[in-house]
Coordinates of N, CA and C in Angstrom, one line a residue:
C12 N 104.2 129.8 118.1 CA 105.0 129.8 116.9 C 105.2 128.4 116.4
L13 N 105.3 127.4 117.3 CA 105.5 126.0 116.8 C 104.2 125.5 116.1
E14 N 103.1 126.1 116.4 CA 101.8 125.8 115.6 C 102.0 125.9 114.1
L15 N 102.8 126.9 113.7 CA 103.0 127.2 112.3 C 103.8 126.1 111.6
L16 N 104.5 125.3 112.4 CA 105.3 124.3 111.8 C 104.7 122.9 111.9
R17 N 103.5 122.8 112.4 CA 102.9 121.4 112.5 C 102.2 121.0 111.3
N18 N 102.3 119.7 111.0 CA 101.6 119.1 109.9 C 100.2 118.8 110.3
G19 N 99.2 118.6 109.4 CA 97.9 118.3 109.8 C 97.0 118.0 108.6
S20 N 95.7 118.2 108.9 CA 94.6 118.0 107.9 C 93.5 119.0 108.1
A21 N 92.8 119.2 107.1 CA 91.7 120.2 107.2 C 90.7 120.0 106.0
T22 N 89.6 120.8 106.1 CA 88.7 120.8 105.0 C 88.5 122.3 104.6
L23 N 88.5 122.6 103.3 CA 88.4 124.0 102.8 C 87.3 124.0 101.8
T24 N 86.5 125.1 101.8 CA 85.6 125.3 100.7 C 86.0 126.6 99.9
I25 N 86.1 126.4 98.6 CA 86.5 127.5 97.7 C 85.2 128.0 97.0
T26 N 84.9 129.3 97.0 CA 83.8 129.8 96.2 C 84.5 130.5 95.0
W27 N 84.1 129.9 93.8 CA 84.7 130.4 92.6 C 83.9 131.7 92.1
N28 N 84.5 132.4 91.1 CA 83.9 133.6 90.7 C 82.6 133.4 89.9
T29 N 82.2 132.1 89.7 CA 80.9 131.8 89.1 C 79.8 131.6 90.1
G30 N 80.3 131.6 91.4 CA 79.3 131.3 92.5 C 79.3 129.9 92.9
Q31 N 79.9 129.0 92.1 CA 80.0 127.6 92.4 C 81.0 127.4 93.5
T32 N 80.9 126.2 94.2 CA 81.9 125.9 95.3 C 82.6 124.6 95.0
S33 N 83.7 124.4 95.7 CA 84.4 123.1 95.7 C 84.8 122.9 97.2
T34 N 84.5 121.8 97.7 CA 85.0 121.4 99.1 C 86.1 120.5 99.0
I35 N 87.2 120.8 99.6 CA 88.4 120.0 99.5 C 88.8 119.5 100.9
S36 N 89.1 118.2 101.0 CA 89.7 117.6 102.2 C 91.2 117.3 101.8
F37 N 92.1 117.8 102.7 CA 93.5 117.6 102.4 C 94.3 117.4 103.7
N38 N 95.5 116.9 103.5 CA 96.6 116.8 104.5 C 97.6 117.8 104.1
Y39 N 98.4 118.4 105.0 CA 99.4 119.3 104.7 C 100.7 119.0 105.5
T40 N 101.8 119.4 104.9 CA 103.1 119.3 105.6 C 103.8 120.6 105.5
V41 N 104.5 120.9 106.5 CA 105.2 122.2 106.6 C 106.7 121.9 106.7
N42 N 107.5 122.6 105.9 CA 108.9 122.4 105.9 C 109.6 123.8 105.7
I43 N 110.7 123.9 106.4 CA 111.6 125.1 106.2 C 112.6 124.7 105.2
V44 N 112.7 125.5 104.1 CA 113.6 125.2 103.1 C 114.4 126.5 102.9
G45 N 115.7 126.5 103.4 CA 116.4 127.7 103.3 C 115.7 128.9 104.1
A46 N 115.4 129.9 103.4 CA 114.7 131.1 104.0 C 113.2 131.1 103.7
A47 N 112.7 129.9 103.3 CA 111.3 129.8 103.0 C 110.6 128.8 103.9
M48 N 109.3 129.1 104.2 CA 108.5 128.1 104.8 C 107.5 127.6 103.7
V49 N 107.6 126.3 103.4 CA 106.9 125.7 102.3 C 105.8 124.8 102.9
V50 N 104.5 125.1 102.6 CA 103.4 124.3 103.1 C 102.8 123.6 101.8
T51 N 102.8 122.3 101.9 CA 102.3 121.5 100.7 C 101.0 120.8 101.2
Y52 N 100.0 121.1 100.4 CA 98.6 120.5 100.7 C 98.3 119.5 99.6
T53 N 97.9 118.3 100.0 CA 97.5 117.3 99.0 C 96.1 116.8 99.4
G54 N 95.2 116.6 98.5 CA 93.9 116.1 98.8 C 93.0 115.9 97.7
T55 N 91.7 115.9 97.9 CA 90.7 115.5 96.9 C 89.5 116.5 97.1
V56 N 89.0 116.9 95.9 CA 87.7 117.6 96.0 C 86.6 116.7 96.3
T57 N 86.0 116.9 97.4 CA 85.0 115.9 97.9 C 83.6 116.2 97.5
S58 N 83.3 117.5 97.1 CA 82.0 117.9 96.6 C 82.0 119.2 95.8
G59 N 81.0 119.4 95.0 CA 80.9 120.6 94.2 C 81.7 120.5 92.9
L60 N 82.1 121.7 92.4 CA 82.8 121.8 91.1 C 84.1 121.0 91.2
F61 N 84.4 120.2 90.3 CA 85.6 119.4 90.2 C 85.6 118.2 91.2
A62 N 84.4 117.8 91.7 CA 84.4 116.7 92.6 C 85.1 115.4 92.1
G63 N 85.8 114.8 92.9 CA 86.6 113.6 92.6 C 88.0 113.9 92.1
S64 N 88.3 115.2 91.8 CA 89.6 115.6 91.3 C 90.7 115.6 92.5
T65 N 91.9 115.5 92.1 CA 93.0 115.6 93.1 C 93.5 117.0 93.2
V66 N 94.0 117.4 94.3 CA 94.4 118.8 94.6 C 95.9 118.8 95.1
L67 N 96.6 119.7 94.5 CA 98.0 120.0 95.0 C 98.1 121.5 95.2
Q68 N 98.4 121.9 96.4 CA 98.6 123.4 96.6 C 99.9 123.5 97.3
V69 N 100.7 124.5 96.9 CA 102.0 124.8 97.5 C 102.0 126.3 97.9
N70 N 102.2 126.5 99.2 CA 102.3 127.9 99.6 C 103.8 128.1 100.1
T71 N 104.4 129.2 99.5 CA 105.8 129.5 99.9 C 105.8 130.8 100.5
N72 N 106.2 130.8 101.8 CA 106.2 132.0 102.7 C 107.7 132.3 103.1
P73 N 108.0 133.6 103.3 CA 109.3 133.9 103.9 C 109.3 133.3 105.3
A74 N 110.4 132.8 105.7 CA 110.5 132.1 107.0 C 111.2 132.9 108.1
T75 N 111.7 134.1 107.8 CA 112.5 134.8 108.8 C 111.7 135.0 110.1
D76 N 110.5 135.6 110.0 CA 109.7 135.8 111.3 C 109.4 134.5 112.0
V77 N 109.1 133.4 111.3 CA 108.8 132.1 111.9 C 110.0 131.6 112.6
L78 N 111.2 131.6 112.0 CA 112.4 131.1 112.6 C 112.7 131.9 113.9
L79 N 112.6 133.3 113.8 CA 112.9 134.1 115.0 C 111.9 133.8 116.1
C80 N 110.7 133.6 115.7 CA 109.6 133.3 116.7 C 109.9 132.0 117.4
T81 N 110.3 131.0 116.7 CA 110.6 129.7 117.3 C 111.8 129.7 118.2
L82 N 112.7 130.7 118.0 CA 113.8 130.9 118.9 C 113.5 131.8 120.1
G83 N 112.2 132.3 120.2 CA 111.8 133.2 121.2 C 112.2 134.6 121.0
L84 N 112.5 135.0 119.8 CA 113.0 136.3 119.5 C 112.0 137.2 118.7
G85 N 110.8 136.9 118.8 CA 109.8 137.7 118.1 C 108.5 137.1 118.0
T86 N 107.6 137.7 117.2 CA 106.3 137.1 116.9 C 106.1 137.1 115.4
V87 N 105.0 136.4 115.0 CA 104.6 136.4 113.6 C 103.2 137.0 113.5
P88 N 103.2 138.3 113.2 CA 101.9 139.0 113.1 C 101.1 138.6 111.9
S89 N 101.7 138.2 110.8 CA 101.0 137.8 109.6 C 102.1 137.1 108.7
T90 N 101.6 136.4 107.7 CA 102.5 135.9 106.7 C 101.8 136.1 105.3
Y91 N 102.7 136.2 104.3 CA 102.2 136.3 103.0 C 102.9 135.2 102.2
A92 N 102.1 134.6 101.2 CA 102.6 133.5 100.5 C 102.4 133.6 99.0
L93 N 103.3 133.0 98.3 CA 103.0 132.7 96.9 C 102.3 131.4 96.8
V94 N 101.1 131.3 96.2 CA 100.3 130.2 96.3 C 100.1 129.6 94.9
T95 N 100.4 128.3 94.7 CA 100.1 127.6 93.5 C 99.1 126.5 93.7
L96 N 98.0 126.6 93.0 CA 96.9 125.6 93.2 C 96.7 124.8 91.9
E97 N 96.8 123.5 92.0 CA 96.6 122.6 90.8 C 95.5 121.6 91.1
I98 N 94.5 121.6 90.3 CA 93.4 120.6 90.4 C 93.4 119.8 89.2
T99 N 93.6 118.4 89.4 CA 93.7 117.5 88.3 C 92.6 116.6 88.2
S100 N 91.9 116.5 87.1 CA 90.8 115.6 86.9 C 91.3 114.2 86.8
L101 N 90.6 113.2 87.4 CA 91.0 111.8 87.3 C 90.6 111.2 86.0

């Protein structure tokens, strides 16, 4: 459960509906805000479509299962999030 609350970094490749791809390197932070788990990703498109652009993605998930899990009162079988992705050209 505590893994869900760790900050970190990763690389992600998005395949667009045109068949083109964008590879993004980003750092992310996880915060519990009221009843929501908010994961904020910031990074750069390192190759492909939109290369060189900055990326901001915010995932907002219900935090009830996560909070119960960290207290030892349950598990988190899955999460669903509202995702906002913003790619900004430099």
